[in-house]
PDB file of C-alpha atoms in Angstrom:
ATOM      1  CA  MET A   1      -0.007  -0.006  -0.005  1.00 90.00           C
ATOM      2  CA  SER A   2       1.303   3.469  -0.903  1.00 95.00           C
ATOM      3  CA  GLN A   3       1.948   5.969   1.875  1.00 97.00           C
ATOM      4  CA  ALA A   4       0.641   9.538   1.704  1.00 98.00           C
ATOM      5  CA  LEU A   5       1.649  12.248   4.155  1.00 98.00           C
ATOM      6  CA  VAL A   6      -0.749  15.187   4.608  1.00 98.00           C
ATOM      7  CA  VAL A   7       0.979  18.178   6.206  1.00 98.00           C
ATOM      8  CA  ARG A   8      -1.365  21.022   7.110  1.00 98.00           C
ATOM      9  CA  GLY A   9      -1.408  24.165   9.177  1.00 98.00           C
ATOM     10  CA  GLY A  10      -0.337  27.801   8.914  1.00 98.00           C
ATOM     11  CA  TRP A  11      -2.806  30.608   8.210  1.00 97.00           C
ATOM     12  CA  GLU A  12      -6.306  29.488   9.151  1.00 97.00           C
ATOM     13  CA  GLY A  13      -7.945  31.597   6.441  1.00 96.00           C
ATOM     14  CA  HIS A  14      -7.188  28.847   3.960  1.00 98.00           C
ATOM     15  CA  ARG A  15      -9.030  26.294   6.119  1.00 98.00           C
ATOM     16  CA  PRO A  16      -6.140  23.772   6.012  1.00 98.00           C
ATOM     17  CA  VAL A  17      -7.982  21.062   7.954  1.00 98.00           C
ATOM     18  CA  GLU A  18     -11.258  21.270   6.099  1.00 98.00           C
ATOM     19  CA  ALA A  19      -9.522  21.657   2.736  1.00 98.00           C
ATOM     20  CA  THR A  20      -7.267  18.638   3.117  1.00 98.00           C
ATOM     21  CA  ASP A  21     -10.122  16.596   4.568  1.00 98.00           C
ATOM     22  CA  MET A  22     -11.796  16.994   1.181  1.00 98.00           C
ATOM     23  CA  PHE A  23      -9.036  14.960  -0.450  1.00 98.00           C
ATOM     24  CA  ILE A  24      -8.229  12.318   2.184  1.00 98.00           C
ATOM     25  CA  PRO A  25     -11.106  10.046   1.045  1.00 98.00           C
ATOM     26  CA  PHE A  26      -9.786  10.268  -2.524  1.00 98.00           C
ATOM     27  CA  LEU A  27      -6.318   9.255  -1.308  1.00 98.00           C
ATOM     28  CA  GLU A  28      -7.762   6.314   0.603  1.00 98.00           C
ATOM     29  CA  ARG A  29      -9.840   5.170  -2.381  1.00 97.00           C
ATOM     30  CA  ALA A  30      -6.711   5.366  -4.520  1.00 97.00           C
ATOM     31  CA  GLY A  31      -4.983   2.931  -2.197  1.00 96.00           C
ATOM     32  CA  TYR A  32      -2.975   5.189   0.055  1.00 97.00           C
ATOM     33  CA  ARG A  33      -2.437   4.765   3.749  1.00 98.00           C
ATOM     34  CA  VAL A  34      -2.736   8.384   5.013  1.00 98.00           C
ATOM     35  CA  ARG A  35      -0.751   9.989   7.796  1.00 98.00           C
ATOM     36  CA  VAL A  36      -1.739  13.513   8.876  1.00 98.00           C
ATOM     37  CA  GLU A  37       0.631  15.957  10.584  1.00 98.00           C
ATOM     38  CA  GLY A  38      -0.028  19.485  11.840  1.00 98.00           C
ATOM     39  CA  SER A  39       3.440  20.863  11.166  1.00 98.00           C
ATOM     40  CA  PRO A  40       6.489  20.271   8.927  1.00 98.00           C
ATOM     41  CA  GLU A  41       8.411  18.662  11.796  1.00 98.00           C
ATOM     42  CA  VAL A  42       7.950  15.248  10.162  1.00 98.00           C
ATOM     43  CA  TYR A  43      10.090  16.375   7.211  1.00 98.00           C
ATOM     44  CA  ALA A  44      13.161  16.024   9.439  1.00 98.00           C
ATOM     45  CA  ASP A  45      12.377  12.353  10.093  1.00 98.00           C
ATOM     46  CA  ALA A  46      14.437  10.614   7.378  1.00 98.00           C
ATOM     47  CA  GLY A  47      12.852   7.209   7.998  1.00 98.00           C
ATOM     48  CA  ALA A  48       9.308   8.497   7.739  1.00 98.00           C
ATOM     49  CA  MET A  49      10.077  10.475   4.603  1.00 98.00           C
ATOM     50  CA  ALA A  50      11.801   7.545   2.907  1.00 97.00           C
ATOM     51  CA  ALA A  51       8.609   5.522   3.443  1.00 97.00           C
ATOM     52  CA  THR A  52       6.414   8.312   2.006  1.00 98.00           C
ATOM     53  CA  ASP A  53       5.317   8.128  -1.615  1.00 98.00           C
ATOM     54  CA  LEU A  54       3.467  11.438  -1.678  1.00 98.00           C
ATOM     55  CA  VAL A  55       3.367  14.614   0.395  1.00 98.00           C
ATOM     56  CA  LEU A  56       0.165  16.671   0.154  1.00 98.00           C
ATOM     57  CA  GLN A  57       0.978  19.985   1.818  1.00 98.00           C
ATOM     58  CA  CYS A  58      -1.397  22.750   2.881  1.00 98.00           C
ATOM     59  CA  VAL A  59       0.651  25.134   5.056  1.00 98.00           C
ATOM     60  CA  THR A  60       0.293  28.830   4.253  1.00 98.00           C
ATOM     61  CA  MET A  61       3.098  31.097   5.433  1.00 97.00           C
ATOM     62  CA  SER A  62       4.450  29.670   8.736  1.00 97.00           C
ATOM     63  CA  GLN A  63       8.115  28.696   9.219  1.00 97.00           C
ATOM     64  CA  ILE A  64      10.309  25.712   8.490  1.00 98.00           C
ATOM     65  CA  SER A  65      13.676  24.813  10.034  1.00 98.00           C
ATOM     66  CA  ALA A  66      16.844  24.048   8.109  1.00 98.00           C
ATOM     67  CA  GLU A  67      16.612  20.384   9.094  1.00 98.00           C
ATOM     68  CA  GLN A  68      12.987  20.142   8.016  1.00 98.00           C
ATOM     69  CA  VAL A  69      13.455  21.667   4.582  1.00 98.00           C
ATOM     70  CA  ALA A  70      16.584  19.608   4.020  1.00 98.00           C
ATOM     71  CA  GLY A  71      14.577  16.488   4.818  1.00 98.00           C
ATOM     72  CA  LEU A  72      11.815  17.475   2.403  1.00 98.00           C
ATOM     73  CA  ARG A  73      14.262  18.274  -0.373  1.00 98.00           C
ATOM     74  CA  ALA A  74      16.121  14.988   0.128  1.00 98.00           C
ATOM     75  CA  ALA A  75      12.897  13.005   0.066  1.00 98.00           C
ATOM     76  CA  VAL A  76      11.645  14.611  -3.139  1.00 98.00           C
ATOM     77  CA  GLU A  77      15.040  14.174  -4.777  1.00 97.00           C
ATOM     78  CA  ALA A  78      14.875  10.475  -3.866  1.00 97.00           C
ATOM     79  CA  GLY A  79      11.390  10.076  -5.385  1.00 97.00           C
ATOM     80  CA  THR A  80       8.749  11.262  -2.931  1.00 98.00           C
ATOM     81  CA  GLY A  81       6.072  13.305  -4.729  1.00 98.00           C
ATOM     82  CA  LEU A  82       5.020  16.755  -3.520  1.00 98.00           C
ATOM     83  CA  THR A  83       1.768  18.488  -4.369  1.00 98.00           C
ATOM     84  CA  GLY A  84      -0.682  21.052  -3.078  1.00 98.00           C
ATOM     85  CA  TRP A  85      -2.717  24.103  -4.001  1.00 98.00           C
ATOM     86  CA  HIS A  86      -2.801  27.834  -3.578  1.00 98.00           C
ATOM     87  CA  GLY A  87      -1.018  29.326  -0.531  1.00 98.00           C
ATOM     88  CA  GLY A  88      -0.636  25.893   1.032  1.00 98.00           C
ATOM     89  CA  ILE A  89       2.258  25.121  -1.317  1.00 98.00           C
ATOM     90  CA  VAL A  90       3.208  28.311  -3.142  1.00 98.00           C
ATOM     91  CA  ASP A  91       2.989  30.739  -0.195  1.00 98.00           C
ATOM     92  CA  SER A  92       4.639  28.475   2.359  1.00 98.00           C
ATOM     93  CA  TYR A  93       7.770  29.305   4.385  1.00 98.00           C
ATOM     94  CA  ARG A  94       8.370  32.680   2.701  1.00 96.00           C
ATOM     95  CA  ALA A  95      11.738  33.171   4.351  1.00 96.00           C
ATOM     96  CA  CYS A  96      13.192  29.830   3.176  1.00 98.00           C
ATOM     97  CA  SER A  97      14.938  30.075  -0.196  1.00 98.00           C
ATOM     98  CA  ASP A  98      15.662  26.336  -0.261  1.00 98.00           C
ATOM     99  CA  TYR A  99      11.930  25.642  -0.143  1.00 98.00           C
ATOM    100  CA  LEU A 100      11.191  28.208  -2.827  1.00 98.00           C
ATOM    101  CA  GLN A 101      13.742  26.624  -5.116  1.00 98.00           C
ATOM    102  CA  LEU A 102      12.156  23.222  -4.589  1.00 98.00           C
ATOM    103  CA  VAL A 103       8.673  24.251  -5.641  1.00 98.00           C
ATOM    104  CA  GLY A 104       9.826  26.635  -8.383  1.00 98.00           C
ATOM    105  CA  GLY A 105       7.368  29.479  -7.807  1.00 98.00           C
ATOM    106  CA  GLN A 106       6.344  31.914  -5.110  1.00 98.00           C
ATOM    107  CA  PHE A 107       3.132  33.860  -4.540  1.00 98.00           C
ATOM    108  CA  ALA A 108       3.771  37.576  -4.937  1.00 97.00           C
ATOM    109  CA  THR A 109       0.280  39.107  -4.754  1.00 96.00           C
ATOM    110  CA  HIS A 110      -3.328  38.765  -5.775  1.00 96.00           C
ATOM    111  CA  PRO A 111      -4.526  42.003  -7.394  1.00 94.00           C
ATOM    112  CA  GLY A 112      -7.796  43.329  -6.046  1.00 92.00           C
ATOM    113  CA  ARG A 113     -10.930  45.087  -7.116  1.00 93.00           C
ATOM    114  CA  GLU A 114     -11.105  48.755  -7.901  1.00 90.00           C
ATOM    115  CA  PRO A 115     -10.383  50.616  -4.636  1.00 90.00           C
ATOM    116  CA  CYS A 116     -13.848  52.196  -4.472  1.00 90.00           C
ATOM    117  CA  GLU A 117     -15.407  48.703  -4.469  1.00 92.00           C
ATOM    118  CA  ARG A 118     -13.396  47.340  -1.555  1.00 90.00           C
ATOM    119  CA  ARG A 119     -15.071  46.732   1.821  1.00 92.00           C
ATOM    120  CA  GLY A 120     -12.184  45.361   3.854  1.00 91.00           C
ATOM    121  CA  GLY A 121     -12.822  41.603   3.530  1.00 92.00           C
ATOM    122  CA  GLN A 122     -11.247  38.774   1.563  1.00 92.00           C
ATOM    123  CA  GLU A 123     -13.785  39.394  -1.195  1.00 93.00           C
ATOM    124  CA  ASP A 124     -11.850  42.572  -2.086  1.00 91.00           C
ATOM    125  CA  ASN A 125      -9.419  40.258  -3.862  1.00 93.00           C
ATOM    126  CA  TYR A 126     -11.966  38.092  -5.638  1.00 96.00           C
ATOM    127  CA  LEU A 127     -11.767  38.722  -9.370  1.00 96.00           C
ATOM    128  CA  PRO A 128     -13.231  36.961 -12.383  1.00 97.00           C
ATOM    129  CA  TYR A 129     -10.457  35.326 -14.396  1.00 98.00           C
ATOM    130  CA  THR A 130      -9.743  32.486 -16.765  1.00 98.00           C
ATOM    131  CA  VAL A 131      -7.363  29.568 -16.355  1.00 98.00           C
ATOM    132  CA  ASN A 132      -5.956  28.845 -19.816  1.00 98.00           C
ATOM    133  CA  LEU A 133      -4.461  25.466 -20.691  1.00 98.00           C
ATOM    134  CA  THR A 134      -1.135  25.521 -22.484  1.00 98.00           C
ATOM    135  CA  ALA A 135      -0.242  23.263 -25.402  1.00 98.00           C
ATOM    136  CA  LEU A 136       1.669  21.065 -22.956  1.00 98.00           C
ATOM    137  CA  GLY A 137      -1.272  21.093 -20.573  1.00 98.00           C
ATOM    138  CA  ARG A 138      -3.655  19.805 -23.235  1.00 98.00           C
ATOM    139  CA  GLU A 139      -1.507  16.663 -23.508  1.00 98.00           C
ATOM    140  CA  HIS A 140      -0.201  16.188 -19.968  1.00 98.00           C
ATOM    141  CA  PRO A 141      -1.801  13.457 -17.791  1.00 98.00           C
ATOM    142  CA  VAL A 142      -2.641  16.013 -15.076  1.00 98.00           C
ATOM    143  CA  THR A 143      -4.685  18.288 -17.352  1.00 98.00           C
ATOM    144  CA  ALA A 144      -5.480  16.434 -20.584  1.00 98.00           C
ATOM    145  CA  GLY A 145      -9.153  16.864 -21.463  1.00 98.00           C
ATOM    146  CA  VAL A 146      -9.606  19.835 -19.096  1.00 98.00           C
ATOM    147  CA  GLU A 147     -10.829  22.878 -20.993  1.00 98.00           C
ATOM    148  CA  ASP A 148     -10.076  26.506 -20.128  1.00 98.00           C
ATOM    149  CA  PHE A 149     -12.253  27.465 -17.162  1.00 98.00           C
ATOM    150  CA  ASP A 150     -13.406  30.570 -15.345  1.00 98.00           C
ATOM    151  CA  LEU A 151     -13.248  31.367 -11.639  1.00 98.00           C
ATOM    152  CA  VAL A 152     -14.135  34.241  -9.329  1.00 98.00           C
ATOM    153  CA  THR A 153     -11.582  34.091  -6.532  1.00 98.00           C
ATOM    154  CA  GLU A 154      -8.025  35.174  -5.758  1.00 97.00           C
ATOM    155  CA  GLN A 155      -5.914  35.287  -8.923  1.00 98.00           C
ATOM    156  CA  TYR A 156      -2.330  34.502  -7.984  1.00 98.00           C
ATOM    157  CA  TRP A 157       0.549  36.512  -9.402  1.00 98.00           C
ATOM    158  CA  VAL A 158       3.506  34.090  -9.189  1.00 98.00           C
ATOM    159  CA  LEU A 159       7.250  34.633  -9.467  1.00 98.00           C
ATOM    160  CA  HIS A 160       8.801  31.550 -11.034  1.00 98.00           C
ATOM    161  CA  ASP A 161      11.796  30.063 -12.843  1.00 97.00           C
ATOM    162  CA  ASP A 162      12.043  28.234 -16.156  1.00 96.00           C
ATOM    163  CA  LEU A 163      12.463  24.772 -14.674  1.00 98.00           C
ATOM    164  CA  VAL A 164       8.692  24.628 -14.227  1.00 98.00           C
ATOM    165  CA  ASP A 165       6.617  22.899 -16.915  1.00 98.00           C
ATOM    166  CA  VAL A 166       3.561  25.100 -17.186  1.00 98.00           C
ATOM    167  CA  LEU A 167       0.275  23.308 -17.807  1.00 98.00           C
ATOM    168  CA  ALA A 168      -2.015  26.332 -17.418  1.00 99.00           C
ATOM    169  CA  THR A 169      -1.674  30.085 -17.096  1.00 98.00           C
ATOM    170  CA  THR A 170      -3.696  33.076 -16.004  1.00 98.00           C
ATOM    171  CA  THR A 171      -3.275  36.660 -17.195  1.00 98.00           C
ATOM    172  CA  HIS A 172      -3.549  39.784 -15.037  1.00 97.00           C
ATOM    173  CA  PRO A 173      -4.966  42.641 -17.107  1.00 96.00           C
ATOM    174  CA  VAL A 174      -3.894  46.260 -16.962  1.00 94.00           C
ATOM    175  CA  GLN A 175      -6.212  48.371 -14.790  1.00 93.00           C
ATOM    176  CA  PRO A 176      -6.126  52.137 -14.173  1.00 93.00           C
ATOM    177  CA  TRP A 177      -5.559  51.612 -10.437  1.00 91.00           C
ATOM    178  CA  HIS A 178      -2.592  49.269 -10.882  1.00 92.00           C
ATOM    179  CA  PRO A 179       1.020  50.384 -11.524  1.00 94.00           C
ATOM    180  CA  TRP A 180       1.936  47.813 -14.213  1.00 94.00           C
ATOM    181  CA  HIS A 181       1.739  48.770 -17.866  1.00 95.00           C
ATOM    182  CA  ARG A 182       1.101  45.534 -19.744  1.00 97.00           C
ATOM    183  CA  PRO A 183      -0.758  42.285 -19.026  1.00 97.00           C
ATOM    184  CA  ILE A 184       1.172  39.809 -16.854  1.00 97.00           C
ATOM    185  CA  THR A 185       0.835  36.103 -17.433  1.00 98.00           C
ATOM    186  CA  SER A 186       1.502  33.798 -14.461  1.00 98.00           C
ATOM    187  CA  PRO A 187       1.587  30.006 -14.302  1.00 98.00           C
ATOM    188  CA  ALA A 188      -1.608  28.670 -12.737  1.00 98.00           C
ATOM    189  CA  VAL A 189      -0.735  24.961 -12.811  1.00 99.00           C
ATOM    190  CA  TRP A 190       2.743  23.526 -13.203  1.00 98.00           C
ATOM    191  CA  THR A 191       4.859  20.453 -12.707  1.00 98.00           C
ATOM    192  CA  ARG A 192       8.522  20.229 -11.805  1.00 98.00           C
ATOM    193  CA  ARG A 193      11.019  17.370 -11.845  1.00 97.00           C
ATOM    194  CA  TRP A 194      13.411  17.381  -8.887  1.00 97.00           C
ATOM    195  CA  GLY A 195      15.845  14.468  -8.894  1.00 97.00           C
ATOM    196  CA  ALA A 196      13.675  11.354  -9.012  1.00 97.00           C
ATOM    197  CA  GLY A 197      10.704  13.261  -7.578  1.00 97.00           C
ATOM    198  CA  ARG A 198       7.766  15.104  -9.076  1.00 98.00           C
ATOM    199  CA  VAL A 199       6.135  18.316  -7.877  1.00 98.00           C
ATOM    200  CA  VAL A 200       2.680  19.522  -8.930  1.00 98.00           C
ATOM    201  CA  VAL A 201       1.384  22.998  -8.007  1.00 98.00           C
ATOM    202  CA  THR A 202      -2.192  24.214  -8.583  1.00 98.00           C
ATOM    203  CA  THR A 203      -2.660  27.888  -7.698  1.00 98.00           C
ATOM    204  CA  PRO A 204      -6.493  28.079  -7.459  1.00 98.00           C
ATOM    205  CA  GLY A 205      -7.827  26.871  -4.115  1.00 98.00           C
ATOM    206  CA  HIS A 206      -8.347  29.850  -1.832  1.00 98.00           C
ATOM    207  CA  SER A 207     -11.613  28.556  -0.404  1.00 98.00           C
ATOM    208  CA  LEU A 208     -13.561  25.328  -0.177  1.00 98.00           C
ATOM    209  CA  ASP A 209     -15.958  26.255  -2.963  1.00 98.00           C
ATOM    210  CA  VAL A 210     -13.035  26.771  -5.351  1.00 98.00           C
ATOM    211  CA  LEU A 211     -11.625  23.359  -4.411  1.00 98.00           C
ATOM    212  CA  GLU A 212     -15.055  21.896  -5.225  1.00 98.00           C
ATOM    213  CA  HIS A 213     -14.978  23.370  -8.752  1.00 98.00           C
ATOM    214  CA  PRO A 214     -14.917  20.301 -11.045  1.00 98.00           C
ATOM    215  CA  SER A 215     -11.881  21.410 -13.059  1.00 98.00           C
ATOM    216  CA  VAL A 216      -9.871  22.470  -9.996  1.00 98.00           C
ATOM    217  CA  ARG A 217     -10.648  19.244  -8.183  1.00 98.00           C
ATOM    218  CA  THR A 218      -9.817  17.150 -11.251  1.00 98.00           C
ATOM    219  CA  VAL A 219      -6.408  18.826 -11.643  1.00 98.00           C
ATOM    220  CA  ILE A 220      -5.592  18.389  -7.933  1.00 98.00           C
ATOM    221  CA  GLU A 221      -6.614  14.733  -7.863  1.00 98.00           C
ATOM    222  CA  ARG A 222      -4.727  13.914 -11.039  1.00 98.00           C
ATOM    223  CA  GLY A 223      -1.746  15.815  -9.693  1.00 98.00           C
ATOM    224  CA  ILE A 224      -1.807  13.641  -6.583  1.00 98.00           C
ATOM    225  CA  LEU A 225      -1.595  10.481  -8.664  1.00 97.00           C
ATOM    226  CA  TRP A 226       0.987  11.813 -11.130  1.00 98.00           C
ATOM    227  CA  ALA A 227       3.333  13.157  -8.440  1.00 98.00           C
ATOM    228  CA  SER A 228       3.345  10.007  -6.365  1.00 97.00           C
ATOM    229  CA  ARG A 229       6.443   7.812  -6.279  1.00 93.00           C
ATOM    230  CA  THR A 230       4.364   4.930  -7.609  1.00 67.00           C
ATOM    231  CA  ALA A 231       3.129   6.925 -10.641  1.00 55.00           C
ATOM    232  CA  SER A 232       3.693   5.487 -14.072  1.00 47.00           C
ATOM    233  CA  GLY A 233       3.776   7.062 -17.495  1.00 45.00           C
ATOM    234  CA  SER A 234       5.225  10.386 -18.654  1.00 49.00           C
TER     235      SER A 234
END
């Protein structure tokens, strides 16, 4: 039986317990034995990590020690898969450059509504936008058959490197209240090879309703299977 490790915590606004609980039944149906941890401390346990086929992480912000990130990096390099969504993977451990290098992208911002429309809540950053599949994404096992889809939620602006294989993008338009002067395209879904390991990042997922969106959920679930050490195929 494959071993999945769910690591959750950090900022409670992303509902890390409820969000990961949505996917634990899928993991179990797919044949995983699931271990749940409330912090990244387990990453420093070399034995536990060597026995882990997949890490599903949902930890927004928070901190990670040098020993913990070294353990995570070593495990992924040796073949453990790593996946997650939104701030739980791409806005984790902001101060740790070794972690940022591992995942290949970092949340920078989520542009908001016109200032006169803002009321001080999270909804100030909910914008209508489209997730566009790339040519690679239309053929990749994680996203094949998924069509471009629309969301109204946080639209992540991501800083990234060119070792990521981008399966879907999203474009931030120019608005009069923003200081940038041309549209900015960010990766919305990507994969990354790291040693023998695979990483899959899905940037939508701010709230439970977004995770329930059929296309978002499909991408996350396929990403779980593709990233796992026991995955087969390309």
